[in-house]
CSV table of C-alpha atoms and ligand atoms in Angstrom, one decimal:
chain,number,residue,atom,x,y,z
A,1,MET,CA,156.1,88.6,137.5
A,2,GLN,CA,153.4,87.8,134.9
A,3,ARG,CA,150.3,86.1,136.1
A,4,ILE,CA,148.3,83.4,134.5
A,5,VAL,CA,145.1,83.8,132.6
A,6,VAL,CA,143.1,80.6,132.4
A,7,ALA,CA,139.6,80.4,131.2
A,8,LEU,CA,137.7,77.4,130.5
A,9,CYS,CA,135.4,77.8,127.5
A,10,LEU,CA,132.2,76.5,128.8
A,11,SER,CA,131.8,73.6,126.4
A,12,ALA,CA,135.3,72.3,127.2
A,13,ALA,CA,134.7,73.0,130.9
A,14,ALA,CA,131.6,70.8,131.1
A,15,ALA,CA,133.7,67.9,129.7
A,16,LEU,CA,136.2,68.3,132.5
A,17,VAL,CA,133.5,67.6,135.2
A,18,PRO,CA,133.8,63.9,136.0
A,19,ASN,CA,131.1,61.4,134.9
A,20,SER,CA,129.1,64.2,133.2
A,21,ALA,CA,127.5,63.3,129.9
A,22,ALA,CA,130.0,65.7,128.2
A,23,ALA,CA,132.9,63.9,130.0
A,24,ARG,CA,131.8,60.5,128.8
A,25,SER,CA,131.3,61.7,125.2
A,26,ALA,CA,134.7,63.6,125.4
A,27,ALA,CA,136.3,60.4,126.6
A,28,SER,CA,134.8,58.4,123.8
A,29,ASN,CA,136.0,60.9,121.1
A,30,ALA,CA,139.2,62.0,122.9
A,31,LYS,CA,140.8,63.0,119.7
A,32,ALA,CA,141.9,66.6,120.0
A,33,PRO,CA,143.3,67.7,123.4
A,34,LEU,CA,140.8,69.6,125.6
A,35,LYS,CA,142.2,73.2,125.5
A,36,VAL,CA,141.7,75.6,128.3
A,37,GLY,CA,140.9,78.8,126.3
A,38,LEU,CA,143.2,81.8,126.6
A,39,ARG,CA,141.2,84.8,127.9
A,40,ARG,CA,142.6,88.0,126.6
A,41,PRO,CA,140.4,90.6,128.1
A,42,LYS,CA,139.8,92.9,125.2
A,43,ARG,CA,139.3,90.1,122.7
A,44,GLU,CA,137.3,88.1,125.2
A,45,TYR,CA,134.7,90.8,125.7
A,46,GLY,CA,134.7,91.4,122.0
A,47,SER,CA,134.3,87.7,121.2
A,48,MET,CA,131.8,86.5,123.7
A,49,ALA,CA,128.4,87.2,122.2
A,50,GLY,CA,126.3,89.4,124.4
A,51,LYS,CA,129.1,90.7,126.6
A,52,GLU,CA,129.2,94.0,124.6
A,53,GLU,CA,125.8,95.2,126.0
A,54,LEU,CA,127.3,94.8,129.5
A,55,CYS,CA,129.5,97.8,128.8
A,56,THR,CA,126.5,100.2,128.4
A,57,THR,CA,125.8,101.0,132.0
A,58,LEU,CA,128.2,102.9,134.2
A,59,SER,CA,128.6,100.0,136.6
A,60,GLN,CA,129.5,97.6,133.8
A,61,HIS,CA,132.0,100.1,132.6
A,62,TRP,CA,133.4,100.5,136.1
A,63,LEU,CA,133.4,96.7,136.5
A,64,HIS,CA,135.0,96.0,133.1
A,65,ALA,CA,137.5,98.8,133.6
A,66,SER,CA,138.6,97.4,137.0
A,67,ARG,CA,138.5,93.8,135.8
A,68,PHE,CA,140.2,94.8,132.5
A,69,ALA,CA,142.9,96.8,134.2
A,70,ALA,CA,143.5,94.0,136.8
A,71,THR,CA,143.4,91.3,134.2
A,72,LEU,CA,145.6,93.3,131.8
A,73,GLU,CA,148.2,93.4,134.6
A,74,ARG,CA,147.9,89.6,134.9
A,75,VAL,CA,147.9,88.4,131.4
A,76,ALA,CA,150.1,85.3,131.2
A,77,PRO,CA,151.6,83.8,128.1
A,78,THR,CA,150.2,80.3,128.1
A,79,ALA,CA,147.1,78.6,129.2
A,80,PRO,CA,147.2,75.0,130.6
A,81,ILE,CA,146.0,72.3,128.3
A,82,PHE,CA,144.3,69.2,129.4
A,83,SER,CA,145.3,66.8,126.7
A,84,ASP,CA,142.8,64.3,128.1
A,85,VAL,CA,140.7,63.9,131.2
A,86,CYS,CA,139.8,60.8,133.0
A,87,SER,CA,136.1,60.6,133.0
A,88,GLU,CA,136.1,59.0,136.4
A,89,THR,CA,138.5,61.4,138.1
A,90,GLY,CA,137.9,64.7,136.2
A,91,VAL,CA,140.3,67.6,136.7
A,92,THR,CA,141.6,67.6,140.3
A,93,LEU,CA,142.9,70.8,141.9
A,94,SER,CA,146.4,69.4,142.0
A,95,ARG,CA,146.2,68.6,138.2
A,96,PHE,CA,144.8,72.0,137.6
A,97,MET,CA,147.8,73.6,139.3
A,98,ILE,CA,150.3,71.2,137.8
A,99,GLU,CA,149.1,72.1,134.3
A,100,THR,CA,149.1,75.8,135.3
A,101,ALA,CA,152.7,75.6,136.5
A,102,LEU,CA,153.8,73.6,133.4
A,103,ALA,CA,152.2,76.3,131.2
A,104,ASN,CA,153.6,79.1,133.4
A,105,PRO,CA,157.0,78.1,135.0
A,106,GLU,CA,157.3,81.4,136.7
A,107,LEU,CA,154.2,80.4,138.7
A,108,SER,CA,155.4,76.9,139.6
A,109,GLU,CA,155.8,77.7,143.3
A,110,LEU,CA,152.0,78.3,143.5
A,111,GLU,CA,151.6,74.6,142.9
A,112,SER,CA,153.1,73.6,146.3
A,113,ILE,CA,151.3,76.5,148.0
A,114,PHE,CA,147.9,75.3,146.7
A,115,SER,CA,148.8,71.7,147.6
A,116,SER,CA,149.6,72.8,151.1
A,117,ILE,CA,146.2,74.7,151.3
A,118,GLU,CA,144.5,71.6,150.0
A,119,THR,CA,146.1,69.4,152.7
A,120,ALA,CA,145.3,71.9,155.4
A,121,SER,CA,141.7,72.1,154.2
A,122,LYS,CA,141.1,68.4,154.3
A,123,THR,CA,142.5,68.3,157.8
A,124,ILE,CA,140.4,71.2,158.9
A,125,SER,CA,137.3,69.8,157.2
A,126,ASN,CA,137.8,66.6,159.2
A,127,LEU,CA,138.5,68.4,162.5
A,128,VAL,CA,135.3,70.6,162.1
A,129,ARG,CA,133.1,67.6,161.1
A,130,ARG,CA,134.3,65.5,164.0
A,131,SER,CA,134.6,68.3,166.6
A,132,SER,CA,131.6,67.1,168.7
A,133,LEU,CA,133.0,63.6,168.7
A,134,THR,CA,136.5,64.6,169.7
A,135,GLY,CA,135.8,67.3,172.3
A,136,LEU,CA,137.1,70.1,170.1
A,137,THR,CA,134.0,72.2,170.6
A,138,GLY,CA,133.9,75.3,172.8
A,139,TYR,CA,136.5,77.8,174.0
A,140,LEU,CA,140.1,77.3,175.1
A,141,ASP,CA,140.3,76.4,178.8
A,142,SER,CA,142.9,79.2,179.1
A,143,GLY,CA,140.2,81.6,177.9
A,144,ASN,CA,142.7,83.1,175.5
A,145,ILE,CA,141.6,86.4,173.9
A,146,ASN,CA,143.0,87.2,170.4
A,147,ILE,CA,144.2,90.7,169.4
A,148,GLN,CA,140.7,91.6,168.3
A,149,GLY,CA,139.3,91.0,171.8
A,150,GLU,CA,137.6,87.8,170.7
A,151,GLU,CA,137.7,84.7,173.0
A,152,GLN,CA,139.5,82.0,171.0
A,153,LYS,CA,137.7,78.7,170.3
A,154,LYS,CA,139.8,75.5,170.5
A,155,LEU,CA,139.3,75.1,166.7
A,156,ASP,CA,140.4,78.7,166.0
A,157,VAL,CA,143.8,77.9,167.5
A,158,ILE,CA,144.1,74.3,166.0
A,159,THR,CA,143.0,75.3,162.5
A,160,ASN,CA,145.4,78.3,162.7
A,161,ASP,CA,148.3,75.9,163.5
A,162,VAL,CA,147.3,73.5,160.8
A,163,LEU,CA,147.2,76.1,158.0
A,164,LYS,CA,150.3,78.0,159.3
A,165,ASN,CA,152.4,74.8,159.4
A,166,ALA,CA,151.2,73.6,156.0
A,167,LEU,CA,152.2,76.9,154.4
A,168,ARG,CA,155.5,77.0,156.3
A,169,TYR,CA,156.5,73.5,155.2
A,170,THR,CA,156.3,74.6,151.5
A,171,GLY,CA,159.5,76.6,151.9
A,172,ARG,CA,157.8,79.2,149.7
A,173,MET,CA,156.5,81.6,152.3
A,174,GLY,CA,158.3,84.7,153.6
A,175,VAL,CA,155.7,86.0,156.0
A,176,LEU,CA,152.3,84.8,157.3
A,177,ALA,CA,149.5,86.9,158.7
A,178,SER,CA,146.4,85.4,160.3
A,179,GLU,CA,143.3,86.5,162.2
A,180,GLU,CA,144.6,84.4,165.1
A,181,GLU,CA,148.1,85.9,165.2
A,182,ASP,CA,148.6,89.3,166.8
A,183,ALA,CA,151.4,90.2,164.3
A,184,PRO,CA,152.8,88.8,161.0
A,185,VAL,CA,154.9,85.7,161.5
A,186,GLU,CA,158.2,85.5,159.6
A,187,VAL,CA,159.1,82.1,158.1
A,188,ASP,CA,162.8,81.6,158.3
A,189,ASP,CA,163.7,78.3,156.7
A,190,ASP,CA,167.5,78.1,156.7
A,191,ILE,CA,167.9,75.3,154.1
A,192,GLU,CA,171.7,75.5,154.4
A,193,GLU,CA,171.7,74.9,158.1
A,194,LYS,CA,169.0,72.2,157.8
A,195,TYR,CA,170.7,70.2,155.1
A,196,GLN,CA,174.3,71.1,156.0
A,197,LYS,CA,175.1,71.7,152.3
A,198,GLU,CA,175.9,74.6,150.1
A,199,VAL,CA,172.4,75.9,148.9
A,200,LEU,CA,172.1,76.5,145.3
A,201,VAL,CA,169.4,79.0,145.7
A,202,GLU,CA,170.5,82.4,146.9
A,203,LYS,CA,167.4,83.3,149.0
A,204,THR,CA,166.4,81.1,151.9
A,205,ARG,CA,163.3,83.1,152.4
A,206,GLY,CA,160.2,82.2,150.4
A,207,LYS,CA,158.9,84.8,147.9
A,208,TYR,CA,155.2,84.8,148.9
A,209,VAL,CA,153.2,86.2,151.8
A,210,ALA,CA,150.0,84.4,152.9
A,211,VAL,CA,147.2,86.1,154.8
A,212,PHE,CA,144.4,84.0,156.1
A,213,ASP,CA,141.4,83.5,158.4
A,214,PRO,CA,141.8,79.8,159.3
A,215,LEU,CA,138.2,79.3,160.6
A,216,ASP,CA,135.8,82.0,159.5
A,217,GLY,CA,132.5,82.0,161.2
A,218,SER,CA,133.9,80.0,164.1
A,219,SER,CA,131.2,81.4,166.4
A,220,ASN,CA,128.9,79.0,164.5
A,221,VAL,CA,131.1,76.0,164.4
A,222,ASP,CA,129.7,74.2,167.6
A,223,ALA,CA,126.2,74.4,166.1
A,224,GLY,CA,127.3,72.6,162.9
A,225,ILE,CA,126.6,75.7,160.8
A,226,PRO,CA,128.8,76.2,157.7
A,227,THR,CA,132.2,77.7,158.4
A,228,GLY,CA,135.2,78.3,156.2
A,229,THR,CA,138.8,79.2,155.6
A,230,ILE,CA,139.8,82.4,153.6
A,231,PHE,CA,143.2,82.9,152.1
A,232,GLY,CA,145.1,85.4,150.0
A,233,ILE,CA,148.6,85.1,148.5
A,234,PHE,CA,150.8,88.1,147.7
A,235,GLU,CA,154.4,88.4,146.4
A,236,ASP,CA,156.8,89.1,149.2
A,237,LYS,CA,158.0,92.6,148.5
A,238,GLN,CA,160.8,92.5,151.1
A,239,ASP,CA,164.1,90.6,150.9
A,240,GLU,CA,164.7,90.7,154.6
A,241,CYS,CA,162.8,91.6,157.7
A,242,ASP,CA,163.8,90.4,161.1
A,243,LEU,CA,161.0,90.4,163.6
A,244,THR,CA,163.4,89.7,166.4
A,245,ALA,CA,165.2,92.9,165.6
A,246,ASP,CA,162.1,94.9,166.0
A,247,ASP,CA,162.0,95.2,162.3
A,248,LEU,CA,158.2,94.9,162.5
A,249,ASP,CA,157.6,97.8,160.1
A,250,THR,CA,159.5,96.1,157.3
A,251,CYS,CA,157.6,92.8,157.9
A,252,LEU,CA,154.4,94.7,158.0
A,253,GLU,CA,155.1,96.5,154.7
A,254,THR,CA,155.3,93.2,152.8
A,255,THR,CA,152.0,92.1,154.5
A,256,LEU,CA,150.1,95.3,154.1
A,257,GLN,CA,149.4,95.1,150.4
A,258,PRO,CA,146.1,96.2,148.6
A,259,GLY,CA,143.8,93.5,147.2
A,260,ASN,CA,144.8,94.4,143.6
A,261,SER,CA,148.3,93.1,144.4
A,262,LEU,CA,146.9,89.6,145.2
A,263,VAL,CA,148.5,86.8,143.2
A,264,ALA,CA,145.8,84.4,144.3
A,265,SER,CA,142.9,84.0,146.7
A,266,GLY,CA,140.3,81.6,147.7
A,267,TYR,CA,138.1,80.1,150.4
A,268,VAL,CA,137.2,76.7,151.6
A,269,LEU,CA,133.6,76.1,152.7
A,270,TYR,CA,133.0,73.4,155.3
A,271,SER,CA,129.3,72.5,154.9
A,272,SER,CA,127.2,69.7,153.4
A,273,ALA,CA,130.0,69.4,151.0
A,274,THR,CA,133.5,70.9,151.2
A,275,HIS,CA,134.2,73.3,148.4
A,276,LEU,CA,137.4,75.2,147.5
A,277,PHE,CA,136.9,78.2,145.3
A,278,MET,CA,140.0,80.1,144.0
A,279,THR,CA,141.3,82.6,141.5
A,280,LEU,CA,144.7,83.3,140.1
A,281,GLY,CA,143.5,86.6,138.6
A,282,ALA,CA,141.6,85.4,135.5
A,283,GLY,CA,138.4,83.8,136.4
A,284,THR,CA,137.1,82.0,139.5
A,285,TYR,CA,137.0,78.2,139.7
A,286,GLY,CA,135.3,75.9,142.1
A,287,PHE,CA,136.4,72.5,143.3
A,288,THR,CA,134.4,70.0,145.4
A,289,TYR,CA,136.1,67.6,147.8
A,290,ASP,CA,135.5,64.0,146.8
A,291,GLU,CA,136.1,61.9,149.9
A,292,HIS,CA,136.1,58.8,147.7
A,293,ILE,CA,139.3,59.7,146.0
A,294,GLY,CA,140.6,62.2,148.6
A,295,GLU,CA,140.8,65.0,146.0
A,296,PHE,CA,139.3,68.4,145.2
A,297,VAL,CA,137.7,68.0,141.8
A,298,LEU,CA,136.8,70.8,139.4
A,299,THR,CA,133.0,71.1,139.5
A,300,HIS,CA,132.5,74.9,138.9
A,301,PRO,CA,134.7,76.0,136.1
A,302,CYS,CA,134.6,79.7,135.2
A,303,VAL,CA,132.1,80.8,137.8
A,304,GLU,CA,130.0,83.7,136.6
A,305,ILE,CA,127.9,85.5,139.3
A,306,PRO,CA,124.4,86.5,137.9
A,307,LYS,CA,124.3,90.1,136.9
A,308,ARG,CA,121.5,90.7,139.4
A,309,GLY,CA,120.1,88.4,142.1
A,310,LYS,CA,116.9,88.2,144.3
A,311,ILE,CA,118.6,87.6,147.7
A,312,TYR,CA,120.1,90.0,150.1
A,313,SER,CA,122.3,88.9,153.0
A,314,CYS,CA,123.3,91.0,156.0
A,315,ASN,CA,122.8,91.1,159.8
A,316,GLU,CA,119.5,93.1,159.8
A,317,ALA,CA,119.7,93.5,163.6
A,318,ASN,CA,122.1,96.4,162.8
A,319,ARG,CA,119.8,98.0,160.2
A,320,PRO,CA,118.6,100.9,162.5
A,321,TYR,CA,122.3,101.9,162.9
A,322,TRP,CA,123.1,102.1,159.2
A,323,ASP,CA,123.7,105.0,156.9
A,324,LYS,CA,120.6,106.5,155.2
A,325,PRO,CA,121.7,105.4,151.7
A,326,LEU,CA,122.0,101.8,153.0
A,327,GLN,CA,118.7,102.0,154.8
A,328,ASP,CA,117.0,103.2,151.6
A,329,TYR,CA,118.7,100.6,149.5
A,330,PHE,CA,117.6,97.7,151.7
A,331,GLU,CA,114.1,99.1,152.0
A,332,GLY,CA,113.9,99.0,148.2
A,333,LEU,CA,115.1,95.4,148.1
A,334,SER,CA,112.9,94.1,150.9
A,335,THR,CA,109.7,95.9,149.7
A,336,GLY,CA,110.2,95.4,145.9
A,337,THR,CA,110.4,99.2,145.3
A,338,GLY,CA,114.1,99.1,144.2
A,339,GLU,CA,115.5,99.4,140.7
A,340,SER,CA,114.4,95.9,139.7
A,341,LYS,CA,110.9,96.3,141.2
A,342,THR,CA,111.5,92.7,142.6
A,343,GLN,CA,111.0,91.9,146.2
A,344,TYR,CA,114.1,90.2,147.4
A,345,THR,CA,114.3,87.5,150.0
A,346,SER,CA,116.8,87.5,152.9
A,347,ARG,CA,119.3,84.8,153.7
A,348,TYR,CA,122.0,85.2,156.4
A,349,ILE,CA,124.2,82.4,157.8
A,350,GLY,CA,126.5,84.6,159.8
A,351,SER,CA,129.6,82.9,158.3
A,352,MET,CA,131.1,85.1,155.6
A,353,VAL,CA,132.3,82.1,153.5
A,354,GLY,CA,128.8,80.5,153.5
A,355,ASP,CA,127.1,83.8,152.6
A,356,VAL,CA,129.6,84.7,149.9
A,357,HIS,CA,129.5,81.2,148.4
A,358,ARG,CA,125.7,81.4,148.0
A,359,THR,CA,125.9,84.9,146.6
A,360,LEU,CA,128.6,83.8,144.0
A,361,LEU,CA,126.3,81.0,142.8
A,362,TYR,CA,122.8,82.5,143.1
A,363,GLY,CA,123.6,86.3,142.8
A,364,GLY,CA,122.3,89.1,144.9
A,365,VAL,CA,124.2,91.1,147.6
A,366,PHE,CA,126.0,90.2,150.8
A,367,GLY,CA,127.6,92.6,153.2
A,368,TYR,CA,128.7,93.8,156.6
A,369,PRO,CA,128.4,97.6,156.3
A,370,ALA,CA,129.5,100.2,158.8
A,371,ASP,CA,127.0,101.1,161.5
A,372,ALA,CA,126.8,103.3,164.5
A,373,LYS,CA,128.4,100.5,166.7
A,374,ASN,CA,130.9,99.2,164.2
A,375,LYS,CA,132.1,102.4,162.5
A,376,ASN,CA,134.4,100.4,160.2
A,377,GLY,CA,132.1,97.4,159.8
A,378,LYS,CA,133.2,94.1,161.2
A,379,LEU,CA,135.1,92.2,158.4
A,380,ARG,CA,138.9,92.4,158.2
A,381,LEU,CA,140.2,93.9,155.0
A,382,LEU,CA,143.4,91.9,154.6
A,383,TYR,CA,142.2,88.3,155.1
A,384,GLU,CA,138.5,88.5,154.7
A,385,ALA,CA,137.2,91.4,152.5
A,386,ALA,CA,140.1,91.7,149.9
A,387,PRO,CA,140.5,87.9,149.1
A,388,MET,CA,136.7,87.6,148.7
A,389,ALA,CA,136.5,90.8,146.6
A,390,PHE,CA,139.2,89.3,144.2
A,391,LEU,CA,137.1,86.1,143.8
A,392,VAL,CA,133.8,88.0,143.3
A,393,GLU,CA,135.3,90.5,140.8
A,394,GLN,CA,136.9,87.6,138.8
A,395,ALA,CA,133.5,86.0,138.7
A,396,GLY,CA,132.0,89.2,137.1
A,397,GLY,CA,130.7,90.7,140.4
A,398,ALA,CA,131.8,93.8,142.4
A,399,ALA,CA,132.9,94.6,145.9
A,400,THR,CA,132.7,98.0,147.5
A,401,THR,CA,132.8,100.0,150.8
A,402,GLY,CA,129.9,102.1,149.3
A,403,ARG,CA,132.3,104.7,148.2
A,404,GLY,CA,135.2,102.8,146.8
A,405,ARG,CA,136.5,99.4,145.4
A,406,ILE,CA,137.6,97.1,148.2
A,407,MET,CA,140.6,95.9,146.1
A,408,ASP,CA,142.1,99.4,145.9
A,409,ILE,CA,142.3,100.0,149.7
A,410,GLU,CA,145.8,100.3,151.0
A,411,PRO,CA,145.8,98.5,154.4
A,412,THR,CA,147.4,100.3,157.3
A,413,ASN,CA,147.0,97.5,159.9
A,414,VAL,CA,146.9,93.7,159.7
A,415,HIS,CA,143.6,93.5,161.5
A,416,GLN,CA,141.9,96.6,160.2
A,417,ARG,CA,138.2,96.3,159.5
A,418,VAL,CA,136.3,97.7,156.5
A,419,PRO,CA,132.7,98.0,155.4
A,420,CYS,CA,132.2,95.4,152.7
A,421,MET,CA,129.3,95.0,150.3
A,422,LEU,CA,129.8,92.5,147.5
A,423,GLY,CA,127.8,90.5,144.9
A,424,SER,CA,126.0,90.9,141.6
A,425,VAL,CA,127.2,94.0,139.6
A,426,ASP,CA,123.7,95.5,139.2
A,427,ASP,CA,122.9,95.0,142.9
A,428,VAL,CA,126.2,96.6,144.0
A,429,ASN,CA,125.8,99.5,141.6
A,430,GLU,CA,122.2,100.1,142.8
A,431,LEU,CA,123.8,100.6,146.2
A,432,LEU,CA,126.4,102.9,144.8
A,433,GLY,CA,123.6,104.9,143.2
A,434,HIS,CA,122.1,105.5,146.7
A,435,TYR,CA,125.5,106.6,148.1
A,436,SER,CA,126.0,108.9,145.1
A,437,LYS,CA,123.0,111.0,146.3
A,438,THR,CA,124.7,111.8,149.6
A,439,SER,CA,128.0,113.4,150.6
A,440,PRO,CA,130.8,111.2,151.9
A,441,ALA,CA,131.0,113.5,154.9
A,442,GLU,CA,127.6,112.2,156.1
A,443,ASP,CA,128.9,108.5,156.1
A,444,ILE,CA,129.5,106.6,159.3
A,445,TYR,CA,132.6,105.1,157.7
A,446,GLN,CA,135.3,107.8,157.5
A,447,PRO,CA,138.5,106.1,156.2
B,1,FBP,P1,135.2,85.4,162.3
B,1,FBP,O1,134.3,84.4,162.8
B,1,FBP,O2,136.3,84.8,161.5
B,1,FBP,O3,135.7,86.3,163.4
B,1,FBP,O4,134.4,86.2,161.2
B,1,FBP,C1,133.6,87.2,161.4
B,1,FBP,C2,132.2,86.7,161.1
B,1,FBP,O5,131.8,85.6,161.8
B,1,FBP,C3,131.9,86.5,159.6
B,1,FBP,O6,132.1,85.3,159.1
B,1,FBP,C4,130.4,86.9,159.5
B,1,FBP,O7,130.0,87.4,158.2
B,1,FBP,C5,130.2,87.9,160.6
B,1,FBP,O8,131.3,87.8,161.5
B,1,FBP,C6,129.0,87.7,161.4
B,1,FBP,O9,128.9,88.8,162.3
B,1,FBP,P2,127.5,89.0,163.1
B,1,FBP,O10,127.4,87.8,164.0
B,1,FBP,O11,127.8,90.3,163.8
B,1,FBP,O12,126.4,89.1,162.1
């Protein structure tokens, strides 16, 4: 199945942001339709002035190669066109997906999937913001422990149900896997039985798999600190798997796919504003929830992470237990003796979505590496590290374990953890430089 490539050439992009000067002038001279440019990788790098020099350093070459290869696989025939944009409303997420589906009919089912994620996000945003008022703070009275040994918060379970149901109701999902579910959940929506009529479609099972962390950073939620939802969408590789028939392996197979098979991924940040950032494999786009119109509106078209940042973000309490390359790397950043000779500052929210969101916009590096206590790190590959790596790579950044690309890791378990370092390409490659001086046999993380 071909995937879309949409890229907003920046001048047009600005005009799509509601009430911006560009939007008003575009509205006044709304002659030619606003075209979402078609990004063909090779030409793109060729055409965009200044991109060539990015290919000089190894990292750029590595980055471009991975991005190029990934994008090549995902080139789609047609880019959505916004013939005109209301200067009051701007481009909403639902309009963005409608245009994308119109331009790429083979992707039409993603439209309802994103619409369901949008509905769930609005509900979760409301639940989180009002939790102190509605008694939804704290842990379950039952003291339920999830498969990862974590005591579940009330909001962990409720947000899991909200997102699970929203995705189920689309009729597009075959299997769902969540941080809060011990095993993948098969969605069996027998349309024939439900509507008592001959179904036209052969398959009653949806053709997508969703993996998600319904409330990332939930340990912070009662303190009103930013939290988020992380999601990834894969194609369902299996026609049939029956969990009741102990056919778990088959169901697992369709869930355990590497990041570079993702069709789409994204996160929703519940903070001073509610943001939804997403990718379909050609660029990363950010939408902001406008309560006034009840819509997510495009505010960050074509996100490009800075090539290098000045901020590092990790739980420094674990520093004494890190690998030597990592200790040397962060020593360089915190003392200004690293490659950039710049002393970085440190920011750490302790919610991956919040820390990745800031890193995407401001640059720098975020990570949860392996350490003597957490030999595989803490973040889960399938529904935390891989979806975020896809977003960061599509914004021009990089994501690594220290030895390899997160997107290339073949998962072996739904809840497996992986060391994850991501961010600006020069920052991540400086880290790779440190690891290249030591042998993998010395690493704490032994995949
Ligand atoms: P969950 O809250 O979804 O389990 O996610 C794990 C997480 O909270 C990440 O969001 C965050 O980056 C990390 O753990 C923080 O871990 P620590 O408290 O050890 O620094």
